[in-house]
Every structure is written in structure tokens, then in C-alpha cells.
Amino acid sequence: MTVSTVFLLACIGVLSLFCQWLAWRVRMPAILFLLAGGIAAGPLLGFLDPEAVFGDLLFPLISLSVAIILFEGSLTLRYDEIRGHGKMVRNLIPVGSIVTCFIGTLAARWILDVSWEVALLFGAISIVTGPTVIAPLLRSVRPDAKLANILRWEGIIIDPVGALLAVLVFEGIISWGQGNVFGHSMYIFGKTLAVGFVLGAVAGWLNGIALRKHLLPQYLHNAGTLTFMLGVYALSNEMAHESGLLTVTVMGIWMANMKQVPIDSILEFKESLSVLLISALFIILAARVEFEAIAQLGWGLVAVLALLMLVARPVSIFLSAVGTSLTWRDKLFLSWIAPRGIVAAAVSALFAFQLQKLGYESAGALVPLVFMLIIATVTLQSLTARPLAKLLNVAEPAEYGFLILGANPVARKIALALKKLEVPVTLADTNWENVKQARMDDLQVYFGNPVSEHASTHLDLTGIGNLLVISPYKHMNSLATYHFLDWFGKDSVLTLAEGDQDQKARHQTAEKIQLTRGLFGGVSYAKLASLASQGYSVKTTQLSEEFTFDDFLEKYDRQAIVLFVLDNREHISPVKSVDDIKPEKDWTLVSLVPPQARKERKERDTGESPEPAPA
């Protein structure tokens, strides 16, 4: 049955959304399901033929999509973040890139017998992991904080660095191919580099100035930056053939490292864009994969993948770890985790098409080789990383820590008390003054919206398994509650009660969120803030046979609000209602208590000497 182009386009959108949803449900990278969906719709079922649907527009659309991907990835590359994440990450970027590129190039050349140009391009592309595949895997595996940070920051940094290397290799190949003599080839390559770096830097500076000085209205920041970047990309290609990808990568890096440029909203904009544009792109790319091309690679394909996964990665890790404090268990775990992602798939498809136009016959092997590398690494490592982490004893213990939405004075007091009990705690807030004060208190804090795309790669949730909503931002509270209900589960997401005004029917929240209400005995945020302003403080009290829970309540004239209880098994729980808890001896209470206990006031008034207070 012949179907219309409109129907096929709609099916691509629906399939991309389904793949994103499925990835979210099973906690695996979305790219795996997008590629599987594309292969099923294309070569397997024959339902989708991208060339027939898009015609001559196919590769211009792919080219623009790759430009968007590289630009977004380069926006995350900040120089201070490279310097600030330890010797292992700093070593892994150059050492890992060189080792992986070298082994990947030799393996493709000698085992698969492709040309040196295609082999070198494959080696460059194979170094890229990326946060889009690392972040979901880390959420599922939950290795200890040290290993999670190494993998997370390697993915963030290697994404644009690897893309830049791949672009430079590609520019060198096509520049050499356009020249009959060495000098002319070097001239073309130099021209490409000059246009890419100069135009990219100038475009990044101009766009950064426009954002910093608010020359564009807020609602045009995202759309304006995107369209300007695409215009610069097209202009660069006109000035020097295929220099556009280098230009937009440099443009993004320049903007990322300018001061006071609001790029966070641009990064968040990519979240919606990826669901539509980028997700559809990978279904289209996968639909073009031919089983015959994969079969032609034969057992050499398995050998190349094995060398990259079992030789290149371990060698990179062990060389990079020289002089660090990593144990052999840490190194073995890191040696197994290196899933390839979005940049590798998109860049390989585009570059293979361009090389085939230039007459490189073996360029047809590039796409199936890279796609099989993605499928093998994502599938095998997603399925085996968790058991391996437990076997090596590098998995994070039970996720008993707390993510607190809000870094206001009340939230900070609670976080400090939890930190003293060695409970993992992270605050999240969009108010800079609150975030600044939390950092001055030496608390771990995320500045931004915890449900944003930026948070998905930058918010460290190692050891965190609960959400406490202690903030006055009603809209953000609802969004965070919905988001983390699906992630942590309803028993691990708790919010404060609404104020009297908000209890009216027109202000009531959805039933799903109402299930989370009732934290700390049903007090509202306004009530907590009021008590804090009156001098109430958060204190930790150790119960014993001599000082029971009833003694505690009597001491504070039953005005104390019990926030958490730590039982004799070292399990800490937030309190919904005091009537629901029956603390025993050796339990610890974390409570919001009035400025002076009743007994202390009595002693002050009568002049009696106070007894030693509980711990």
C-alpha cells in the first residue's frame, strides 16, 4: 500500500516520541531505541525510505541537524570545568583520544581493508561518548561519586572535543582530495581552518554580546541564536567548502567561555528540539542502514569492535590513571564504560555521504561500522554495568540521600543538619542569592531548574534517592514533583502542605501531587519560613533511656517540629506525622525547635543551673 509523505513524516514523529518514552521507562539511552526503531521501519520492514521521502533535501537536512548537534555540544565545553575536575579527567581527554583514534584507525585499515582516509575518520569519530548516553547509564548503574563524576565529565568534555577532531580530520581529507599537489592541498586545508576558527570566533562573540546586552528580547534568545548559527554555518560553507561544522563548533565554545552570557536557556531549548528534530534524525539515519553493508564487513567488524572495547578503552584508562588515586577496581570499571552516542552517529552519516561524492569507495563502510559500534557499546554496557559495579564493589550504597528543591534559609538549615549526620544532600534553586549562601555554607548545590536538560547531565544525584520540596515556587514545585515521582517513586517524593489560600478549589493541585503532601506534620512553607524568622533552629537530639521522646516533647513544650528520625539501623526517614513515629532509645531526631526550651526558660527565670543538653 502506498502512503503519503505527510503520513510518513507524522509516523517518524510518533515513532521518535515512542522511542524517547520507552528509553525513559527502562532507564537506558534513547539513541538505542531510536536506532532500533529506524532499522525496523527501514531495512527490516521496508516502510520508510528516506531518499524517497525527502529526495534532494535529505542531506541538507542532515547537514543542518548535525550543525545543531555540534553547536549544542560545544556550548557545554567550559575551560574552567576541564581544569576543575581532577587529574584523571584532564589526562583522559588527550590520552584517551589519541589511544582510541590510533587503535581504531589501525584496526579499520588492517582488518577491514578500508582506505587510510576512511580509517582515520573512523578512528576520530570513535573517541566520542557524550552525555546523552552516559547520563542515563549512570542513573541506572549508580557507581560511587568519584567514578560517576569522571565518566560524566569525560562525556561532557569529549563530546565537542571529539566532534572538533572529527571535523578537522574530515577537512584535511577533503582538502587533500581537492589538490593535485601537496602545496595546493595545504592551502585548501589552511583556508578551511582559517574560515572556521575566525568566523566561528567572531560569530560567537557577536552572538554573546547580543545576549549579554539584551539586544534581543528574551523570547528571541533561543530562536535567534539558532537561526543565526544556521546562517553562519551556511555562510562558512560558501566561503570555504565544508568548513561550517568547524565554524559552529568554535562559535559554541566561544560563547560558552564568555562571561555573563545567558546560555542556560539555550541549552534547555535543546531538550524540546531533540525530541522532534534530533530524534527524528536518528530514525532517518538508521532507516538508511543496509544489512548487506553490515554483512560485507564480516567477522572483521567483530574484531574491530572488540579491539576498541577490550583494548583501546582499558589502555586509555590505565595510562590516564598514572599518578592518580584510583584503585584497580576503579580502573576496571572505567575500562568497560564508554558508550558511543549521538555525535558519532550523525557525523558518520554526513561524512560518509560527502566522501562517497568525492570518490572514496570504502566510505560506504563508515556508517554501518559506527552504527554497530554504537549499538554494541550501548547495549552491552547498559546491560552489564550494574552487575559489574556490584562485582567490583564500586556501586553506590542504597540511595538514601535527599535532593532538596530550594536553597532558602529553612532548606539550608535542614541540609546542614543532614550533612552532619553524613547523609548525602544536594540543594537546587534558581535564586542566585540562595545558591551563593548555600555554597558559603559548604553545601552541594545546583544553580538552575532540576528538571531541565542541563540538570540531566550536570546535576549529580549520586547517592540521592529522595526529593524534598521546600520552596515557595509553586510552578517549579509541581514540575519537580511530577518529574521525580516517575524517577524516585511516590514514597520518596514529599512536599510541604499548601497554605490556606491555596487550599481553595481553584488553587488545588492535581491529585497525583496531592499524594505527596504532608511533609513535616503538614506545615506549609510559609509556616516554616515564619518560624525560622522567629529564631527557630534545626537541632539534632540523641534519645536514650534517660531522655525519651516524651521528654523531648516536654522540653520544647510540644512546639518542636520533628523533621527526620534516624533509627538504630542508620536509616533516616522524613517525618510526615509525629503520631506515626514511635522513636526508641538510641534513635536520633532532627527537629525544628524554638529559640529556648521551656526548661531552659524556667532555669533562666529561677536562676537554676541548666543540665547538660542532649547531643
Coordinates of C-alpha atoms in Angstrom, one line a residue:
M1 CA 0.0 0.0 0.0
T2 CA 1.3 3.4 -1.0
V3 CA 1.2 6.0 1.8
S4 CA 1.6 9.8 1.5
T5 CA 4.6 11.7 2.5
V6 CA 2.6 13.6 5.2
F7 CA 1.7 10.3 6.8
L8 CA 5.3 9.1 6.8
L9 CA 6.5 12.3 8.4
A10 CA 3.9 12.0 11.1
C11 CA 4.9 8.4 11.7
I12 CA 8.5 9.5 12.1
G13 CA 7.4 12.0 14.8
V14 CA 5.2 9.4 16.6
L15 CA 7.9 6.8 16.5
S16 CA 10.6 9.2 17.8
L17 CA 8.3 10.1 20.7
F18 CA 7.6 6.5 21.5
C19 CA 11.3 5.7 21.5
Q20 CA 12.1 8.6 23.8
W21 CA 9.3 7.4 26.2
L22 CA 10.5 3.8 26.1
A23 CA 14.0 4.9 26.9
W24 CA 12.7 6.9 29.9
R25 CA 10.8 4.0 31.2
V26 CA 13.6 1.4 31.1
R27 CA 16.4 4.0 32.1
M28 CA 18.5 3.4 29.0
P29 CA 19.9 5.8 26.4
A30 CA 17.3 6.9 23.9
I31 CA 19.7 6.5 21.0
L32 CA 19.5 2.8 21.3
F33 CA 15.7 2.7 20.8
L34 CA 15.8 5.4 18.1
L35 CA 18.3 3.4 16.1
A36 CA 16.3 0.2 16.6
G37 CA 13.1 1.9 15.6
G38 CA 14.7 3.3 12.4
I39 CA 16.2 -0.1 11.4
A40 CA 12.8 -1.7 12.0
A41 CA 11.0 0.9 9.9
G42 CA 13.6 1.0 7.2
P43 CA 15.6 -2.1 6.1
L44 CA 13.6 -4.6 8.2
L45 CA 10.0 -3.7 7.3
G46 CA 10.6 -1.5 4.2
F47 CA 8.1 1.0 5.5
L48 CA 10.4 4.0 5.5
D49 CA 12.7 5.0 2.6
P50 CA 14.4 8.4 3.5
E51 CA 15.6 9.0 -0.1
A52 CA 12.1 8.6 -1.4
V53 CA 10.5 10.8 1.3
F54 CA 13.0 13.7 1.3
G55 CA 14.6 13.5 -2.1
D56 CA 17.3 16.1 -2.7
L57 CA 16.6 17.7 0.7
L58 CA 17.7 14.7 2.7
F59 CA 21.4 15.5 3.2
P60 CA 20.9 19.3 3.5
L61 CA 18.5 18.5 6.4
I62 CA 21.1 16.0 7.9
S63 CA 23.8 18.6 7.5
L64 CA 21.8 21.3 9.3
S65 CA 20.9 18.8 12.1
V66 CA 24.5 17.8 12.6
A67 CA 25.4 21.5 12.8
I68 CA 22.8 22.0 15.6
I69 CA 24.1 18.9 17.5
L70 CA 27.7 20.1 17.3
F71 CA 26.8 23.6 18.3
E72 CA 24.8 22.5 21.3
G73 CA 27.6 20.1 22.4
S74 CA 30.2 22.9 22.1
L75 CA 28.1 25.1 24.4
T76 CA 28.9 22.8 27.3
L77 CA 32.7 23.0 26.9
R78 CA 33.9 25.4 29.5
Y79 CA 37.6 25.7 30.1
D80 CA 37.2 26.1 33.9
E81 CA 35.4 22.8 34.0
I82 CA 38.2 21.0 32.4
R83 CA 40.6 22.4 34.9
G84 CA 38.4 21.8 37.9
H85 CA 37.7 18.0 37.6
G86 CA 40.8 16.3 38.6
K87 CA 43.9 14.8 37.0
M88 CA 42.1 11.7 35.7
V89 CA 39.6 13.7 33.5
R90 CA 42.4 16.1 32.3
N91 CA 44.5 13.1 31.3
L92 CA 41.7 11.1 29.8
I93 CA 40.7 13.7 27.2
P94 CA 44.1 13.9 25.3
V95 CA 45.4 10.4 26.2
G96 CA 42.1 8.6 25.6
S97 CA 41.5 10.5 22.4
I98 CA 45.0 9.6 21.0
V99 CA 44.9 6.0 22.0
T100 CA 41.4 5.3 20.8
C101 CA 41.9 7.2 17.5
F102 CA 45.2 5.3 16.9
I103 CA 43.9 1.8 17.6
G104 CA 40.6 2.5 15.8
T105 CA 42.4 3.7 12.7
L106 CA 44.8 0.8 12.5
A107 CA 42.0 -1.7 13.2
A108 CA 39.8 -0.4 10.5
R109 CA 42.7 -0.1 8.0
W110 CA 44.3 -3.5 8.5
I111 CA 41.3 -5.7 9.5
L112 CA 38.6 -4.2 7.2
D113 CA 40.9 -3.0 4.5
V114 CA 39.3 0.4 4.1
S115 CA 41.3 3.4 2.8
W116 CA 43.5 5.3 5.2
E117 CA 41.3 8.3 4.9
V118 CA 38.2 6.4 6.0
A119 CA 40.1 4.5 8.7
L120 CA 41.4 7.8 10.1
L121 CA 38.0 9.4 10.1
F122 CA 36.5 6.3 11.8
G123 CA 39.3 6.5 14.5
A124 CA 38.5 10.1 15.1
I125 CA 34.7 9.5 15.4
S126 CA 35.1 6.5 17.7
I127 CA 36.5 8.6 20.5
V128 CA 33.2 10.4 21.2
T129 CA 31.0 9.2 24.1
G130 CA 28.7 12.1 25.1
P131 CA 26.4 12.9 28.0
T132 CA 23.3 11.7 26.1
V133 CA 24.4 8.1 26.6
I134 CA 26.5 8.4 29.7
A135 CA 23.8 10.2 31.9
P136 CA 21.1 7.5 31.6
L137 CA 23.6 4.8 32.2
L138 CA 24.9 6.4 35.3
R139 CA 21.4 6.9 36.7
S140 CA 20.8 3.2 36.3
V141 CA 24.2 1.9 37.5
R142 CA 24.9 4.4 40.2
P143 CA 28.6 3.9 40.7
D144 CA 30.3 5.8 43.6
A145 CA 30.6 9.5 43.3
K146 CA 34.2 9.6 42.2
L147 CA 33.7 7.2 39.2
A148 CA 30.3 8.9 38.3
N149 CA 32.0 12.3 38.1
I150 CA 34.9 11.0 36.0
L151 CA 32.5 9.4 33.5
R152 CA 30.1 12.3 33.5
W153 CA 32.7 15.0 32.9
E154 CA 34.5 12.9 30.3
G155 CA 31.3 12.6 28.4
I156 CA 30.5 16.3 28.6
I157 CA 34.0 17.4 27.5
I158 CA 34.8 14.7 25.0
D159 CA 31.6 15.4 23.1
P160 CA 32.7 18.7 21.5
V161 CA 36.4 17.8 21.6
G162 CA 35.8 14.6 19.7
A163 CA 33.5 16.4 17.2
L164 CA 36.1 19.0 16.6
L165 CA 38.8 16.4 16.0
A166 CA 36.5 14.5 13.6
V167 CA 35.7 17.8 11.7
L168 CA 39.4 18.6 11.4
V169 CA 40.2 15.1 10.1
F170 CA 37.4 15.4 7.6
E171 CA 38.5 18.9 6.5
G172 CA 42.0 17.6 6.0
I173 CA 40.8 14.7 3.9
I174 CA 38.6 16.7 1.5
S175 CA 41.3 19.5 1.3
W176 CA 43.9 16.9 0.3
G177 CA 41.4 15.4 -2.2
Q178 CA 40.9 18.8 -3.9
G179 CA 44.5 19.5 -4.6
N180 CA 46.7 17.9 -7.2
V181 CA 49.8 18.8 -5.3
F182 CA 50.8 19.0 -1.7
G183 CA 51.0 22.8 -1.6
H184 CA 47.5 23.3 -3.0
S185 CA 46.0 20.8 -0.6
M186 CA 47.7 22.5 2.4
Y187 CA 46.3 25.8 1.1
I188 CA 42.7 24.4 1.0
F189 CA 43.1 22.9 4.4
G190 CA 44.6 26.2 5.8
K191 CA 41.8 28.2 4.3
T192 CA 39.2 25.9 5.9
L193 CA 40.8 26.2 9.3
A194 CA 41.1 29.9 9.0
V195 CA 37.5 30.4 8.0
G196 CA 36.3 28.0 10.7
F197 CA 38.2 29.5 13.5
V198 CA 38.0 33.2 12.6
L199 CA 34.3 33.2 11.5
G200 CA 33.3 31.0 14.4
A201 CA 35.1 33.2 17.0
V202 CA 33.6 36.4 15.5
A203 CA 30.1 34.9 15.3
G204 CA 30.3 33.6 18.9
W205 CA 31.5 37.0 20.1
L206 CA 28.7 38.9 18.3
N207 CA 26.0 36.5 19.5
G208 CA 27.4 36.6 23.0
I209 CA 27.4 40.4 23.0
A210 CA 23.8 40.4 21.7
L211 CA 22.7 38.1 24.5
R212 CA 24.7 39.8 27.3
K213 CA 23.5 43.3 26.4
H214 CA 19.9 42.2 25.8
L215 CA 19.9 43.4 22.2
L216 CA 17.4 40.6 21.6
P217 CA 14.2 40.3 23.6
Q218 CA 14.1 37.3 25.9
Y219 CA 11.6 35.4 23.8
L220 CA 14.0 35.5 20.8
H221 CA 17.1 34.3 22.6
N222 CA 16.6 30.7 21.7
A223 CA 15.2 31.1 18.2
G224 CA 17.5 34.0 17.4
T225 CA 20.7 32.1 18.4
L226 CA 19.6 29.0 16.5
T227 CA 18.8 30.8 13.2
F228 CA 22.0 33.0 13.5
M229 CA 24.1 29.9 14.0
L230 CA 22.5 28.2 10.9
G231 CA 23.1 31.3 8.9
V232 CA 26.8 31.4 10.0
Y233 CA 27.0 27.7 9.1
A234 CA 25.7 28.3 5.6
L235 CA 27.9 31.4 5.1
S236 CA 31.0 29.4 6.2
N237 CA 30.3 26.7 3.7
E238 CA 30.1 29.3 1.0
M239 CA 33.4 30.8 2.0
A240 CA 35.3 27.5 2.3
H241 CA 33.9 24.2 1.3
E242 CA 32.6 22.1 4.3
S243 CA 34.0 24.5 6.9
G244 CA 30.6 25.1 8.5
L245 CA 30.8 22.3 11.1
L246 CA 34.1 23.7 12.4
T247 CA 32.7 27.2 12.4
V248 CA 29.6 26.3 14.6
T249 CA 31.8 24.2 16.9
V250 CA 34.2 27.2 17.5
M251 CA 31.2 29.5 17.8
G252 CA 29.7 27.4 20.6
I253 CA 32.9 27.1 22.5
W254 CA 33.5 30.9 22.3
M255 CA 30.0 31.6 23.7
A256 CA 30.4 29.0 26.4
N257 CA 33.5 30.7 27.7
M258 CA 32.3 34.3 27.5
K259 CA 31.4 35.9 30.8
Q260 CA 27.8 36.8 31.7
V261 CA 26.3 35.3 28.6
P262 CA 22.9 33.6 29.5
I263 CA 23.3 30.3 27.6
D264 CA 21.4 28.0 30.0
S265 CA 18.1 28.7 28.4
I266 CA 19.6 27.9 25.0
L267 CA 20.7 24.5 26.4
E268 CA 17.3 23.9 27.8
F269 CA 15.7 24.7 24.5
K270 CA 17.7 21.8 23.0
E271 CA 15.6 19.4 25.2
S272 CA 12.4 20.1 23.2
L273 CA 14.4 20.3 19.9
S274 CA 16.0 16.9 20.5
V275 CA 12.6 15.2 20.9
L276 CA 11.4 16.4 17.5
L277 CA 14.4 17.2 15.3
I278 CA 17.3 15.1 16.6
S279 CA 15.2 12.0 17.5
A280 CA 13.7 12.0 14.0
L281 CA 17.1 12.4 12.5
F282 CA 18.4 9.2 14.1
I283 CA 15.3 7.2 12.9
I284 CA 16.0 8.5 9.4
L285 CA 19.7 7.7 9.6
A286 CA 19.0 4.2 10.9
A287 CA 16.5 3.6 8.2
R288 CA 19.3 4.1 5.6
V289 CA 21.5 1.3 7.2
E290 CA 21.7 -1.7 4.9
F291 CA 22.1 -5.2 6.3
E292 CA 24.1 -6.1 3.3
A293 CA 26.7 -3.4 4.1
I294 CA 27.0 -4.8 7.6
A295 CA 27.3 -8.4 6.4
Q296 CA 30.0 -7.4 4.0
L297 CA 32.2 -6.3 6.9
G298 CA 32.1 -9.9 8.1
W299 CA 33.9 -11.1 11.2
G300 CA 36.3 -8.2 10.8
L301 CA 33.6 -6.0 12.2
V302 CA 33.5 -8.0 15.4
A303 CA 37.3 -7.9 15.7
V304 CA 37.3 -4.1 15.3
L305 CA 34.6 -3.6 18.0
A306 CA 36.5 -6.0 20.3
L307 CA 39.7 -4.1 19.9
L308 CA 38.0 -0.7 20.7
M309 CA 36.1 -2.0 23.7
L310 CA 38.6 -4.5 25.2
V311 CA 42.0 -3.0 24.2
A312 CA 41.7 0.8 23.3
R313 CA 39.5 1.7 26.3
P314 CA 41.5 -0.2 29.0
V315 CA 44.8 1.1 27.6
S316 CA 43.4 4.7 27.7
I317 CA 42.1 4.3 31.3
F318 CA 45.3 2.7 32.7
L319 CA 47.6 5.2 31.0
S320 CA 45.4 8.2 32.1
A321 CA 45.2 6.9 35.7
V322 CA 49.0 7.0 36.2
G323 CA 49.6 9.2 39.3
T324 CA 46.0 9.2 40.4
S325 CA 44.5 7.5 43.5
L326 CA 42.2 5.2 41.5
T327 CA 42.3 1.5 42.6
W328 CA 42.4 -1.4 40.2
R329 CA 38.7 -1.9 40.7
D330 CA 38.0 1.7 39.7
K331 CA 40.2 1.3 36.6
L332 CA 38.5 -1.9 35.6
F333 CA 35.0 -0.4 35.8
L334 CA 36.0 2.7 33.9
S335 CA 37.7 0.5 31.3
W336 CA 34.3 -1.1 30.4
I337 CA 32.1 2.1 30.3
A338 CA 32.4 4.1 27.0
P339 CA 29.1 4.0 25.1
R340 CA 29.1 6.0 21.8
G341 CA 26.3 8.4 21.1
I342 CA 24.5 11.0 19.0
V343 CA 27.5 12.9 17.6
A344 CA 29.2 9.7 16.3
A345 CA 26.0 8.6 14.5
A346 CA 25.2 11.9 12.9
V347 CA 28.7 12.9 11.9
S348 CA 29.5 9.5 10.4
A349 CA 26.4 9.6 8.2
L350 CA 27.2 13.1 6.9
F351 CA 30.9 12.5 6.3
A352 CA 30.3 9.2 4.6
F353 CA 28.0 10.8 2.1
Q354 CA 30.5 13.6 1.4
L355 CA 33.4 11.1 1.0
Q356 CA 31.4 9.0 -1.4
K357 CA 30.7 12.0 -3.5
L358 CA 34.5 12.6 -3.6
G359 CA 35.0 9.0 -4.9
Y360 CA 36.2 7.2 -1.8
E361 CA 34.7 3.7 -2.4
S362 CA 35.3 2.4 1.1
A363 CA 33.4 5.3 2.6
G364 CA 30.3 3.1 2.5
A365 CA 31.7 1.0 5.4
L366 CA 31.8 4.0 7.7
V367 CA 28.1 4.3 8.6
P368 CA 27.5 0.6 9.4
L369 CA 30.8 0.4 11.3
V370 CA 29.9 3.4 13.5
F371 CA 26.3 2.3 14.0
M372 CA 27.3 -1.2 15.1
L373 CA 29.9 0.4 17.5
I374 CA 27.0 2.4 19.0
I375 CA 24.7 -0.5 19.3
A376 CA 27.3 -2.8 20.7
T377 CA 28.6 -0.4 23.3
V378 CA 25.2 1.0 24.4
T379 CA 23.6 -2.5 24.6
L380 CA 26.4 -4.5 26.2
Q381 CA 27.5 -1.8 28.7
S382 CA 23.9 -0.9 29.7
L383 CA 23.1 -4.5 30.5
T384 CA 26.4 -5.4 32.3
A385 CA 27.5 -2.2 34.0
R386 CA 25.3 -2.7 37.1
P387 CA 26.4 -6.3 37.8
L388 CA 30.0 -5.3 37.1
A389 CA 29.8 -2.4 39.6
K390 CA 28.4 -4.7 42.3
L391 CA 31.1 -7.4 41.5
L392 CA 33.9 -4.8 41.8
N393 CA 32.3 -3.2 44.8
V394 CA 32.2 0.2 43.3
A395 CA 28.4 0.7 43.3
E396 CA 26.9 3.4 45.4
P397 CA 25.1 2.1 48.5
A398 CA 21.4 2.5 48.8
E399 CA 20.1 5.8 47.6
Y400 CA 19.1 7.2 51.0
G401 CA 20.2 10.8 50.3
F402 CA 18.0 13.8 49.6
L403 CA 17.6 16.3 46.8
I404 CA 16.0 19.4 48.3
L405 CA 14.2 21.8 46.0
G406 CA 15.0 25.1 47.5
A407 CA 18.2 26.7 49.0
N408 CA 16.3 29.2 51.2
P409 CA 17.3 29.6 54.8
V410 CA 15.0 26.8 56.1
A411 CA 16.3 24.4 53.4
R412 CA 19.9 25.3 54.2
K413 CA 19.4 24.6 57.9
I414 CA 17.9 21.2 57.2
A415 CA 20.7 20.4 54.7
L416 CA 23.4 21.3 57.3
A417 CA 21.8 19.0 59.9
L418 CA 21.6 16.1 57.4
K419 CA 25.2 16.7 56.3
K420 CA 26.4 16.5 59.9
L421 CA 24.7 13.0 60.0
E422 CA 26.7 12.1 56.9
V423 CA 23.6 11.9 54.8
P424 CA 24.1 12.8 51.1
V425 CA 22.2 16.0 50.4
T426 CA 22.0 18.3 47.4
L427 CA 20.1 21.6 47.1
A428 CA 18.7 23.0 43.9
D429 CA 17.5 26.6 43.4
T430 CA 17.1 29.2 40.7
N431 CA 17.7 32.1 43.1
W432 CA 21.4 33.1 42.9
E433 CA 21.5 34.7 46.4
N434 CA 20.2 31.4 47.9
V435 CA 22.7 29.4 45.9
K436 CA 25.6 31.7 46.9
Q437 CA 24.7 31.4 50.6
A438 CA 24.5 27.6 50.3
R439 CA 27.9 27.5 48.8
M440 CA 29.3 29.7 51.5
D441 CA 27.8 27.1 54.0
D442 CA 29.8 24.4 52.1
L443 CA 26.7 22.7 50.8
Q444 CA 26.4 20.9 47.5
V445 CA 24.0 23.0 45.4
Y446 CA 22.8 23.1 41.8
F447 CA 22.0 26.5 40.4
G448 CA 19.1 26.0 38.0
N449 CA 15.9 24.1 37.3
P450 CA 16.4 20.5 38.4
V451 CA 14.1 19.1 35.7
S452 CA 16.0 20.8 32.8
E453 CA 18.1 19.1 30.2
H454 CA 21.1 20.9 31.6
A455 CA 20.4 19.3 35.0
S456 CA 20.1 15.8 33.4
T457 CA 23.8 15.9 32.7
H458 CA 25.2 18.4 35.3
L459 CA 23.1 17.6 38.5
D460 CA 25.0 15.0 40.5
L461 CA 22.4 12.6 42.0
T462 CA 24.9 10.1 43.3
G463 CA 23.5 8.6 46.5
I464 CA 20.3 10.6 46.1
G465 CA 17.0 8.7 46.2
N466 CA 14.5 11.2 47.7
L467 CA 13.1 14.6 46.8
L468 CA 12.0 17.1 49.5
V469 CA 10.2 20.1 48.1
I470 CA 10.9 23.1 50.4
S471 CA 10.4 26.1 48.2
P472 CA 7.9 28.9 47.6
Y473 CA 7.9 28.4 43.8
K474 CA 4.6 26.7 43.2
H475 CA 5.0 26.1 39.4
M476 CA 8.5 24.7 39.8
N477 CA 7.4 22.6 42.8
S478 CA 4.8 20.9 40.6
L479 CA 7.1 20.3 37.7
A480 CA 9.8 18.8 40.0
T481 CA 7.2 16.7 41.8
Y482 CA 5.9 15.2 38.6
H483 CA 9.4 14.6 37.2
F484 CA 10.8 12.9 40.3
L485 CA 7.7 10.9 41.1
D486 CA 8.4 9.0 38.0
W487 CA 12.1 8.7 38.9
F488 CA 12.2 8.1 42.6
G489 CA 8.7 6.7 43.2
K490 CA 5.8 8.2 45.2
D491 CA 7.1 7.1 48.6
S492 CA 10.4 9.1 48.0
V493 CA 8.9 12.4 46.9
L494 CA 7.5 14.6 49.6
T495 CA 6.2 18.2 49.5
L496 CA 5.0 20.7 52.1
A497 CA 1.3 21.3 52.6
E498 CA -0.2 24.2 50.8
G499 CA -1.3 27.4 52.6
D500 CA -4.9 28.1 53.5
Q501 CA -5.3 30.3 50.4
D502 CA -4.1 27.5 48.1
Q503 CA -6.5 25.0 49.6
K504 CA -9.4 26.7 47.8
A505 CA -10.7 24.7 44.9
R506 CA -9.4 26.9 42.2
H507 CA -5.8 26.6 43.6
Q508 CA -5.8 22.9 44.4
T509 CA -3.0 20.9 42.7
A510 CA -3.5 17.7 40.7
E511 CA -4.4 14.5 42.6
K512 CA -1.1 12.9 41.8
I513 CA 0.8 15.7 43.6
Q514 CA -1.7 15.8 46.5
L515 CA -0.4 12.3 47.3
T516 CA 3.0 13.8 48.2
R517 CA 1.6 16.4 50.6
G518 CA 2.1 16.3 54.3
L519 CA 5.8 16.6 54.9
F520 CA 6.9 17.6 58.5
G521 CA 3.5 17.2 60.1
G522 CA 1.6 19.1 57.4
V523 CA 3.2 22.5 57.8
S524 CA 3.4 24.9 54.9
Y525 CA 6.5 26.7 53.6
A526 CA 5.1 30.0 54.8
K527 CA 4.9 28.5 58.3
L528 CA 8.4 27.1 58.3
A529 CA 9.8 30.4 57.0
S530 CA 7.9 32.3 59.7
L531 CA 9.3 30.0 62.5
A532 CA 12.8 30.4 61.1
S533 CA 12.4 34.2 61.2
Q534 CA 11.3 33.9 64.9
G535 CA 14.6 32.2 65.8
Y536 CA 13.7 28.5 65.4
S537 CA 16.7 26.4 64.6
V538 CA 17.3 22.9 63.4
K539 CA 18.9 20.7 66.1
T540 CA 19.9 17.1 66.4
T541 CA 18.8 15.2 69.5
Q542 CA 20.0 11.8 70.6
L543 CA 17.4 9.8 72.5
S544 CA 18.2 7.5 75.4
E545 CA 16.6 5.7 78.3
E546 CA 17.2 8.8 80.4
F547 CA 15.9 11.2 77.8
T548 CA 13.0 9.7 76.0
F549 CA 10.8 11.0 73.1
D550 CA 8.2 12.3 75.7
D551 CA 11.0 14.1 77.5
F552 CA 12.0 15.7 74.2
L553 CA 8.4 16.9 73.5
E554 CA 8.1 18.2 77.1
K555 CA 11.4 20.0 76.9
Y556 CA 10.2 22.1 74.0
D557 CA 6.6 22.5 75.3
R558 CA 5.5 20.4 72.3
Q559 CA 6.3 23.3 69.9
A560 CA 9.2 21.4 68.2
I561 CA 8.6 20.0 64.7
V562 CA 10.3 16.7 64.2
L563 CA 11.7 16.7 60.6
F564 CA 13.7 13.4 60.4
V565 CA 14.3 10.3 62.5
L566 CA 17.5 8.2 62.3
D567 CA 16.9 4.8 63.7
N568 CA 19.4 2.3 65.2
R569 CA 19.9 0.8 61.8
E570 CA 21.2 4.1 60.5
H571 CA 18.1 4.5 58.3
I572 CA 16.9 8.1 58.1
S573 CA 13.3 9.0 57.2
P574 CA 11.5 12.3 56.8
V575 CA 8.5 12.6 59.1
K576 CA 5.0 13.1 57.8
S577 CA 3.2 13.0 61.2
V578 CA 4.6 12.8 64.7
D579 CA 1.7 10.4 65.5
D580 CA 3.1 7.9 63.0
I581 CA 6.5 7.5 64.7
K582 CA 7.5 5.8 67.9
P583 CA 11.1 6.6 68.4
E584 CA 13.1 4.2 70.6
K585 CA 16.3 4.7 72.6
D586 CA 19.4 5.3 70.5
W587 CA 17.3 7.0 67.8
T588 CA 18.3 10.4 66.6
L589 CA 15.8 13.2 65.9
V590 CA 16.4 16.2 63.6
S591 CA 13.9 18.8 64.6
L592 CA 13.0 22.5 64.2
V593 CA 13.0 23.8 67.8
P594 CA 12.0 27.1 69.3
P595 CA 14.7 29.5 70.5
Q596 CA 14.6 28.3 74.1
A597 CA 13.2 25.2 75.6
R598 CA 10.7 25.5 78.3
K599 CA 13.0 24.0 80.9
E600 CA 15.8 26.4 79.9
R601 CA 13.4 29.4 80.2
K602 CA 12.4 28.2 83.7
E603 CA 16.0 27.8 84.7
R604 CA 16.8 31.3 83.4
D605 CA 13.9 32.8 85.4
T606 CA 14.6 30.9 88.7
G607 CA 18.4 31.1 88.4
E608 CA 18.9 27.3 88.5
S609 CA 21.9 25.8 86.7
P610 CA 20.9 24.0 83.5
E611 CA 21.5 20.3 83.0
P612 CA 23.7 19.2 80.1
A613 CA 21.6 19.3 76.9
P614 CA 21.2 16.3 74.8
A615 CA 23.6 16.0 71.8

